[in-house]
Coordinates of C-alpha atoms and ligand atoms in Angstrom, one line a residue:
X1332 CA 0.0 0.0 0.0
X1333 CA 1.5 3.2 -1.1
X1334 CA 2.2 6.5 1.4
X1335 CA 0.6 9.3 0.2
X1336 CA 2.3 13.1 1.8
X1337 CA 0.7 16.3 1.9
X1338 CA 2.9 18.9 2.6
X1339 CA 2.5 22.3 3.7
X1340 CA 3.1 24.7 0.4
X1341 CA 5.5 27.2 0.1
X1342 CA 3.6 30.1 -1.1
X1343 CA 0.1 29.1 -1.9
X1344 CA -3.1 29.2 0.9
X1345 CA -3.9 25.6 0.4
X1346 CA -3.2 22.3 0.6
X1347 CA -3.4 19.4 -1.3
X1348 CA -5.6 17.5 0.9
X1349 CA -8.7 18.1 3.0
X1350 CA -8.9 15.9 6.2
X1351 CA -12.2 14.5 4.2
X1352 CA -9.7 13.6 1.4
X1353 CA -7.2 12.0 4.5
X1354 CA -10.1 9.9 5.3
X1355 CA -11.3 8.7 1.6
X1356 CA -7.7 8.1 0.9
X1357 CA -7.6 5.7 4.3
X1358 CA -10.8 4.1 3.5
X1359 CA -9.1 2.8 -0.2
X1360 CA -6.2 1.8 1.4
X1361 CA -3.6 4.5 1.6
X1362 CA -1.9 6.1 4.5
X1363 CA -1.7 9.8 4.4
X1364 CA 1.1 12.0 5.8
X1365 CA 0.2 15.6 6.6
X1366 CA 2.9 18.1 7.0
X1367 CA 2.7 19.7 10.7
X1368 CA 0.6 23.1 9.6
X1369 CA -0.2 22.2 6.4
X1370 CA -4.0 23.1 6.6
X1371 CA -3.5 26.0 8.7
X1372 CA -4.0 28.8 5.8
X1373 CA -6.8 27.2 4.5
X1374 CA -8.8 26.4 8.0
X1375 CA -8.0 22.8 8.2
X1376 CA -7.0 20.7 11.1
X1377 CA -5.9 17.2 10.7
X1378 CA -5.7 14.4 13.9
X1379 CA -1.9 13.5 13.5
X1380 CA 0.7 15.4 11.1
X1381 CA 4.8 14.5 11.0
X1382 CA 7.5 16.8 10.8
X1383 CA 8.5 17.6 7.0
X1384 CA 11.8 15.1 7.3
X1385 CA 9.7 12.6 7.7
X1386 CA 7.3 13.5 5.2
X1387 CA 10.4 13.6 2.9
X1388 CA 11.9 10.1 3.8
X1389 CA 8.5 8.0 4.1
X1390 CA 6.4 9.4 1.5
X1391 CA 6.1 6.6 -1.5
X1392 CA 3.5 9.6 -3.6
X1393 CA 3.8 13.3 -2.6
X1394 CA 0.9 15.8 -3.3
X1395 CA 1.4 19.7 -4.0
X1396 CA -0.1 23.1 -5.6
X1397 CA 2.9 24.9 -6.0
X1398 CA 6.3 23.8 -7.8
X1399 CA 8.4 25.2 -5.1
X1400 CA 7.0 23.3 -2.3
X1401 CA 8.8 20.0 -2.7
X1402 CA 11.7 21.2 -5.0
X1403 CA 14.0 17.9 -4.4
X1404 CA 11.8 15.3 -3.8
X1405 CA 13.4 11.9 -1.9
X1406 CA 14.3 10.0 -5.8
X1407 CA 12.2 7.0 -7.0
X1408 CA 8.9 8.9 -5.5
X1409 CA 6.1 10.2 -7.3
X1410 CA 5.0 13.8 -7.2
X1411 CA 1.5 15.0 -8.7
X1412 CA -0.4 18.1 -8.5
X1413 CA 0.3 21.6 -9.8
X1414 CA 4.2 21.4 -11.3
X1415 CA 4.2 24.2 -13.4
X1416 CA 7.7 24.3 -15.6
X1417 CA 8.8 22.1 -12.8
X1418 CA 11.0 18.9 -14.0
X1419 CA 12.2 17.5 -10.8
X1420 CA 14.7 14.6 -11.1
X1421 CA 14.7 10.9 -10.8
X1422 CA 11.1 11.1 -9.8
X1423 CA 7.8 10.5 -12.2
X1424 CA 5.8 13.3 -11.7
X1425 CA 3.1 14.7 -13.4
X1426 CA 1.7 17.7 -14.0
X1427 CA -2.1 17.9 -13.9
X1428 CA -2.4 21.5 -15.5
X1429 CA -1.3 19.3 -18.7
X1430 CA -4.8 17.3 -18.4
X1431 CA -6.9 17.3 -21.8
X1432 CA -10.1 18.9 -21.1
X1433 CA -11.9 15.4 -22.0
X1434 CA -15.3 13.7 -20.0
X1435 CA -13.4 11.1 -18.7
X1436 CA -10.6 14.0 -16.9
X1437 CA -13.6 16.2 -15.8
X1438 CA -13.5 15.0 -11.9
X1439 CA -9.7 15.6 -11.9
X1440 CA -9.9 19.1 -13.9
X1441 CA -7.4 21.1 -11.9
X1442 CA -7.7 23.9 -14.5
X1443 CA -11.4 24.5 -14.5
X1444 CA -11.4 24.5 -10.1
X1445 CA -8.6 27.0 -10.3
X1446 CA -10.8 29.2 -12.9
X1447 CA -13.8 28.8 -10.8
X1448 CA -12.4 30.7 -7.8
X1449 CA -10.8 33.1 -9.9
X1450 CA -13.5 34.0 -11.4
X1451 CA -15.0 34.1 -8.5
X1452 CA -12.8 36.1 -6.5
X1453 CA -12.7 38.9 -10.0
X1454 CA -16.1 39.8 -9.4
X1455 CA -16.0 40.1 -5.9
X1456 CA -12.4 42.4 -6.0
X1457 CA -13.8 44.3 -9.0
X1458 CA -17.2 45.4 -6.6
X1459 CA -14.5 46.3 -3.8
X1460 CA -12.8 48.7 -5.8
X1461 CA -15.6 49.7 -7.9
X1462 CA -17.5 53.4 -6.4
X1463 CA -20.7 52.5 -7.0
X1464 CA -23.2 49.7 -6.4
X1465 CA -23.6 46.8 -8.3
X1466 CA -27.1 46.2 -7.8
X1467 CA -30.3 48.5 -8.9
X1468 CA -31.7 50.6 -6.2
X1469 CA -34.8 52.4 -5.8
X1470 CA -34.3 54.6 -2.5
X1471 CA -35.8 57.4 -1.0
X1472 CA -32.9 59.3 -1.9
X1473 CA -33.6 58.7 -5.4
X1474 CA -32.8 55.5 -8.3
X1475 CA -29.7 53.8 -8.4
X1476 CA -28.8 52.6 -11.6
X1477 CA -27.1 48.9 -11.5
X1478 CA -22.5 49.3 -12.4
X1479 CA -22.2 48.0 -15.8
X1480 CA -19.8 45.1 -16.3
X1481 CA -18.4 43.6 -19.7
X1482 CA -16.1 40.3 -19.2
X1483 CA -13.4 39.4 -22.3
X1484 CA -13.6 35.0 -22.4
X1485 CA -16.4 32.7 -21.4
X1486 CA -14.3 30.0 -20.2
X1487 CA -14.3 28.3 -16.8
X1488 CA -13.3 31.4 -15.1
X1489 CA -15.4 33.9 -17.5
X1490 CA -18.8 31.9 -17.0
X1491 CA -18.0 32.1 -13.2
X1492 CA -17.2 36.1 -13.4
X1493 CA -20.4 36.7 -15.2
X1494 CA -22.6 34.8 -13.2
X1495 CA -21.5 36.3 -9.9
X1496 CA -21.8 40.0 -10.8
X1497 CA -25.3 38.7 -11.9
X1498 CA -26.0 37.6 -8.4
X1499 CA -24.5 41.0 -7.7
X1500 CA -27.3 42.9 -9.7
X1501 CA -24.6 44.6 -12.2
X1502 CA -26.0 44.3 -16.0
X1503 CA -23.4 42.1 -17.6
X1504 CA -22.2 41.5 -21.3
X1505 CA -20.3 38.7 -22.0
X1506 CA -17.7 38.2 -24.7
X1507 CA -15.7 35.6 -26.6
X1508 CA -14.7 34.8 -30.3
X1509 CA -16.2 30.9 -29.7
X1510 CA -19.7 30.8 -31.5
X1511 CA -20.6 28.4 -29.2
X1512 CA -19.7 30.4 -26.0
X1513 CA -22.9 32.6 -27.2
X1514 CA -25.8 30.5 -25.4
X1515 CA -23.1 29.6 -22.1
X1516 CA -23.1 33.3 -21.9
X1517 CA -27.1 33.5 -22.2
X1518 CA -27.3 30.7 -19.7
X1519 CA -25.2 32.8 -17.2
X1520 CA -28.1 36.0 -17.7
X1521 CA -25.2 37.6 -18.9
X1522 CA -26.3 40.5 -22.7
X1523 CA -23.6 38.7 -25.6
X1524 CA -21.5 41.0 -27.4
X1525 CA -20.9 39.4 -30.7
X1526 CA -17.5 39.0 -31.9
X1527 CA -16.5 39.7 -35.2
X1528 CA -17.0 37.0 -37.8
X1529 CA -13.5 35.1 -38.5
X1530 CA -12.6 32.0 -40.4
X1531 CA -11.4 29.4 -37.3
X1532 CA -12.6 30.4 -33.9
X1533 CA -12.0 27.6 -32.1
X1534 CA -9.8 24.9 -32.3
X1535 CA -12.2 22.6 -30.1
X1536 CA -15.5 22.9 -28.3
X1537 CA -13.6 24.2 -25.0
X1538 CA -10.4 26.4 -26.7
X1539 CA -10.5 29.5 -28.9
X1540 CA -7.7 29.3 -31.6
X1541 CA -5.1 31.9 -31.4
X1542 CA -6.3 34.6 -34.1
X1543 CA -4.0 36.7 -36.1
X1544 CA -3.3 40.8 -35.5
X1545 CA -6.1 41.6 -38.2
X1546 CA -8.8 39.8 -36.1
X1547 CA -7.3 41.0 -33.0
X1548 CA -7.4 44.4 -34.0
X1549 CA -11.1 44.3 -35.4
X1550 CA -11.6 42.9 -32.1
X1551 CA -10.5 46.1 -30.5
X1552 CA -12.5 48.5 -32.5
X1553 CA -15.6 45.9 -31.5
X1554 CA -15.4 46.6 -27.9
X1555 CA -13.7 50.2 -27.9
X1556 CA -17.4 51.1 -27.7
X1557 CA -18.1 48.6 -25.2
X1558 CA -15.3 49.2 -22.4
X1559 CA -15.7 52.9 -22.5
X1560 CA -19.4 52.3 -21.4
X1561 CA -18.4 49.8 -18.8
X1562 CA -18.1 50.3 -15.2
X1563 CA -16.0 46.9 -14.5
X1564 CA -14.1 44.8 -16.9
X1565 CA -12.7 41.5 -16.1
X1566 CA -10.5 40.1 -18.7
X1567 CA -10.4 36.1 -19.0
X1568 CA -9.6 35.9 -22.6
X1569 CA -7.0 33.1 -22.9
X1570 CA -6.0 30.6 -25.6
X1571 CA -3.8 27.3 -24.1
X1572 CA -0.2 27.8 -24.5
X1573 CA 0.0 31.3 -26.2
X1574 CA 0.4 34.1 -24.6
X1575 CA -2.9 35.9 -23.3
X1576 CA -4.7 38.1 -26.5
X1577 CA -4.3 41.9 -25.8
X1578 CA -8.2 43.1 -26.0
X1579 CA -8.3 46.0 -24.4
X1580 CA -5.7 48.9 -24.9
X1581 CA -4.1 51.9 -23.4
X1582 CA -6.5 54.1 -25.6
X1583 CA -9.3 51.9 -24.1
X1584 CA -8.4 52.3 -20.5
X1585 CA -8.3 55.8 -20.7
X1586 CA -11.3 56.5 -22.3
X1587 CA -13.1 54.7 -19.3
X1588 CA -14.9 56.8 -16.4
X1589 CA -12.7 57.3 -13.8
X1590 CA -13.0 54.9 -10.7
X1591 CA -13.4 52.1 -13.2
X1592 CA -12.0 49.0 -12.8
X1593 CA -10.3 46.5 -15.0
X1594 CA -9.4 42.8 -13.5
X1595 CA -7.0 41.1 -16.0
X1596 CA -7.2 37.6 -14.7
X1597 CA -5.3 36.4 -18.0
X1598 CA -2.3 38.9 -17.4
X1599 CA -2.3 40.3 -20.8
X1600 CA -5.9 40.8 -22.0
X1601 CA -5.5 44.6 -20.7
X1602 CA -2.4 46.3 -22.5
X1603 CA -1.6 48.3 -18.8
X1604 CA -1.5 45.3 -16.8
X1605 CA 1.3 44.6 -14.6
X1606 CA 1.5 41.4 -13.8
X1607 CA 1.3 41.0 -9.8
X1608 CA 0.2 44.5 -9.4
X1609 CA -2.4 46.7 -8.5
X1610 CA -2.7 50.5 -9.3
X1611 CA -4.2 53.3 -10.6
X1612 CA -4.0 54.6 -14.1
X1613 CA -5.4 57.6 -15.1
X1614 CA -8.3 57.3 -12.2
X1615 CA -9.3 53.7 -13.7
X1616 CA -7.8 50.5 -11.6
X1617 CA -5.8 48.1 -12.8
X1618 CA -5.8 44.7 -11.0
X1619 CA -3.1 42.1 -12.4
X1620 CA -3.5 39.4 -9.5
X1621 CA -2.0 36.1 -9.6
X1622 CA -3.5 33.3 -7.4
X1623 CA -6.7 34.2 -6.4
X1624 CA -7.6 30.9 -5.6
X1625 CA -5.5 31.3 -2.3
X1626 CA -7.9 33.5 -1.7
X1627 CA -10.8 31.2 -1.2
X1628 CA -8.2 28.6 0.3
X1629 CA -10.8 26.6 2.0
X1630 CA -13.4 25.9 -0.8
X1631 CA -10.4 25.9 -3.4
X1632 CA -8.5 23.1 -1.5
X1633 CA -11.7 21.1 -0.9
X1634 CA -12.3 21.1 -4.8
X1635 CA -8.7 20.6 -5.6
X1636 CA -8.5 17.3 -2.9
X1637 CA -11.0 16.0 -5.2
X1638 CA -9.2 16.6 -8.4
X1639 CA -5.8 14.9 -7.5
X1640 CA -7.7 11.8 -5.2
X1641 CA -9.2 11.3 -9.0
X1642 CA -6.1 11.3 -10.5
X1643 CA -4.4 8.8 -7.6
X1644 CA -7.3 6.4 -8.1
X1645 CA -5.7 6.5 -11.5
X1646 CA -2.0 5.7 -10.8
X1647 CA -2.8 3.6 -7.7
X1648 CA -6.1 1.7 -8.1
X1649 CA -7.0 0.0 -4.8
X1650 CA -4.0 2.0 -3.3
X1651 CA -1.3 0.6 -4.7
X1652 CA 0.9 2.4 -7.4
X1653 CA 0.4 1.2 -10.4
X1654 CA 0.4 3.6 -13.2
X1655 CA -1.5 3.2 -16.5
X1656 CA 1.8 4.4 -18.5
X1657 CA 0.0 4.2 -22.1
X1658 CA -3.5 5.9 -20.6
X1659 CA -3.5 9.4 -22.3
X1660 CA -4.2 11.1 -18.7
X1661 CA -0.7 9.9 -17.8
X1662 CA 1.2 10.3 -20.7
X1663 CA 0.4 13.8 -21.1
X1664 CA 0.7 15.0 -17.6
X1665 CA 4.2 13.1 -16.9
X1666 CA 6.3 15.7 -17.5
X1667 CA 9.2 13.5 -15.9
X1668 CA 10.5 9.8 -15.1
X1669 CA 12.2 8.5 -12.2
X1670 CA 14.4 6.3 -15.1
X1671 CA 17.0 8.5 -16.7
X1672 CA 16.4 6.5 -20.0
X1673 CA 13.0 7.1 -19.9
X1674 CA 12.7 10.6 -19.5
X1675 CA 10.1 12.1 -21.7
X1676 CA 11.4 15.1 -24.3
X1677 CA 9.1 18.2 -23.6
X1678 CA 5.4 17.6 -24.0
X1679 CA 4.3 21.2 -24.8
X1680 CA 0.9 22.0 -24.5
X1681 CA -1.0 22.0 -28.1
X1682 CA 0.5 24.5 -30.0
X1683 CA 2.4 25.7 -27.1
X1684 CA 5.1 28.0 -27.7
X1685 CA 8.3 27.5 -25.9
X1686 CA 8.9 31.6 -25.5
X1687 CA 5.5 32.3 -25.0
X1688 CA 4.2 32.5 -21.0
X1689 CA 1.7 30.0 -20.4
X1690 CA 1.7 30.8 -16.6
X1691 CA -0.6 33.4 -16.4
X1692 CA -1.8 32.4 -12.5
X1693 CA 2.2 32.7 -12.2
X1694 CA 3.1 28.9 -11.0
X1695 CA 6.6 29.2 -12.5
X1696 CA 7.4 32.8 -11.0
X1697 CA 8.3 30.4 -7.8
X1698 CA 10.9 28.6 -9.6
X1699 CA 12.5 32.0 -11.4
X1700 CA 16.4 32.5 -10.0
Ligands
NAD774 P1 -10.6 28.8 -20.5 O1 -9.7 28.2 -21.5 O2 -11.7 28.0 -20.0 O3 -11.3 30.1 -21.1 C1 -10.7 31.1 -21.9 C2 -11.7 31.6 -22.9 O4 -11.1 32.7 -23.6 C3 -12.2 30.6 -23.9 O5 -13.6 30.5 -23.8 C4 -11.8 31.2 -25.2 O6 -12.7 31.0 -26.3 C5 -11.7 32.7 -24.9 N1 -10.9 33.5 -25.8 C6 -9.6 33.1 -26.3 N2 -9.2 34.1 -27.2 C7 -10.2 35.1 -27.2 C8 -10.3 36.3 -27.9 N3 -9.3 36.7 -28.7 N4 -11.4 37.0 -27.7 C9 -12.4 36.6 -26.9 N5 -12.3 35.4 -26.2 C10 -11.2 34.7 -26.4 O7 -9.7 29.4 -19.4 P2 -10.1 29.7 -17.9 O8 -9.9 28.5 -17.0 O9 -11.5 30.4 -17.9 O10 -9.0 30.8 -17.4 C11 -9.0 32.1 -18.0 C12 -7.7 32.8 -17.7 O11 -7.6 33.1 -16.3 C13 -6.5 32.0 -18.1 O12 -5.5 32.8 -18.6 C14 -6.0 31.4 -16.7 O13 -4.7 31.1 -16.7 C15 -6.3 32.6 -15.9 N6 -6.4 32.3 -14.5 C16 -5.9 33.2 -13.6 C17 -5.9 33.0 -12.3 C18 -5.3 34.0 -11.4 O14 -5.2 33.8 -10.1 N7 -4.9 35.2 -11.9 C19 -6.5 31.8 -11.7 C20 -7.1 30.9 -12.6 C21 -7.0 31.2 -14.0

């Protein structure tokens, strides 16, 4: 029976595993080894944790969210979980940001719980900084009309935007070059803003193909109209493995009202966005966070303990390793092996480019000298 460790990450709110994921772990045969304070960011407490030496020699599978938590893992393990452009040595590990967005990888979809509380957390950080209410308001001091707010992408992380400024009362348009995004939009109560008509859209039913400067720029003059009349603007506009598409510009943010706010959750969709960084341009603010899900810790770690006890059930079926290497879910997350010989060559993402940043929630920013 393997020896699964949870240790407490380096720079990230949450932990791998819940003490409900300790226990459905136990009950399929694993023993679990939580790092002394590993839940403490996130609100957990677990019955019995072990100092991190020993989490280091016993461990047989390690778990982590963040690449620099266990940079040299004990050789021969196995590490899982969020890697980033980590390739640690004479370990398998596997990346699980690397997972196809297919049915059969939907209860392991690290991706999509990651986009859910960034989402999330955009709305809720764009009605903090924003001056006015979100909601309608009829008051004896007169009618309030509802903040307007336009979000770039319909994604995992868009849909979630929209849908809680909607709960919020603002009026929200929703935008993305996928046809099929249209009725997900409608489905949120979110207006659509149509995109422009181009030749390949998407690549797939999830992903928008990356689209050349002519379609990029018709795109701008689209929505010029459509920022400058928008309160909020939360930018979730990403294609996989390219670098985020520039949507809205400097001309754009300064035409907006002053005290308006622009989230970039894609670090890039906003031409001013700093990544990291939050200030004020011009009266309008700019909010280039990375990690927001450590800012829902609790909720995001429960979700995410879901995600990677799917993927072990995978690798270790009845709680013993015993990984599937030909299953696609493996071979395209195992981004190394513990044999030298059979170290996989780099397994971009599709149509990844190698100079392009794909790390716009800024996993590999750790790992920078
Ligand atoms: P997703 O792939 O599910 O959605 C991206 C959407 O953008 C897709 O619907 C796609 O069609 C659309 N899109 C692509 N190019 C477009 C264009 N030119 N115009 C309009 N729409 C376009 O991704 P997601 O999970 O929703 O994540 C969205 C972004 O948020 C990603 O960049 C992700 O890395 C980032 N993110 C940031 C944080 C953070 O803490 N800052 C956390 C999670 C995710």
């Amino acid at each position: 029976m393997s020896i699964v460790g949870i240790p407490r990450e380096c720079t990230r709110a949450l932990v791998a595993l819940t003490p409900e994921g300790v226990d459905r772990l136990t009950a399929r045969g694993f023993t679990c080894l939580v790092e002394e304070r590993a839940g403490e960011r996130a609100g957990f407490d677990y019955p019995s944790t072990v100092s991190r030496q020993e989490l280091w020699e016993q461990a047989d599978i390690v778990l982590t969210l963040d690449p620099a938590t266990w940079p040299a893992p004990r050789p021969g393990t196995v590490l899982v979980g969020l890697l980033g452009e980590s390739r640690p040595a004479a370990v398998d590990a596997f990346a699980l940001e690397r997972l196809p967005r297919i049915s059969r990888a939907q209860s392991m979809d690290v991706l999509s719980t990651l986009g859910t509380a960034a989402g999330y957390r955009a709305a809720l950080l764009a009605t903090e900084r924003c001056p006015r209410f979100f909601p309608m308001l009829t008051t004896a001091a007169g009618t309030v009309p509802p903040a307007r707010v336009l979000v770039l992408g319909a994604g995992v992380a868009g849909l979630m935007a929209m849908a809680t400024a909607r709960r919020l009362g603002a009026v929200v348009t929703g935008y993305d070059i996928r046809p099929a995004a249209q009725d997900e939009i409608r489905s949120v109560g979110a207006l659509v803003l149509t995109p422009p008509e181009v030749e390949r859209p998407e690549c797939d039913q999830m992903h928008a193909c990356e689209q050349p400067e002519e379609v990029l720029s018709r795109q701008q003059q689209d929505l010029a109209r459509a920022v400058a009349a928008s309160h909020v603007v939360i930018g979730t506009a990403a294609v996989p493995g390219r670098p985020a598409p520039v949507l809205v510009t400097r001309a754009m943010v300064e035409g907006m009202q002053p005290g308006a706010v622009v989230v970039d959750l894609a670090l890039g969709n906003c031409e001013l966005t700093r990544a990291g960084e939050v200030y004020l341009h011009r009266g309008v603010h700019l909010l280039g966070l990375r990690d927001l899900p450590s800012q829902l810790p609790y909720s995001c770690s429960q979700m995410l303990a879901r995600n990677l006890a799917a993927y072990l059930s995978l690798l270790a079926p009845g709680g013993t390793l015993n990984i599937p290497w030909e299953d696609e879910l493996v071979s395209t997350c195992c981004v190394s092996r513990k044999e030298p010989h059979e170290t996989r060559p780099e397994n971009p993402l599709p149509g990844h480019d190698p100079g392009a940043s794909a790390d716009p929630i800024g996993l590999s920013a750790h790992l920078q000298p």
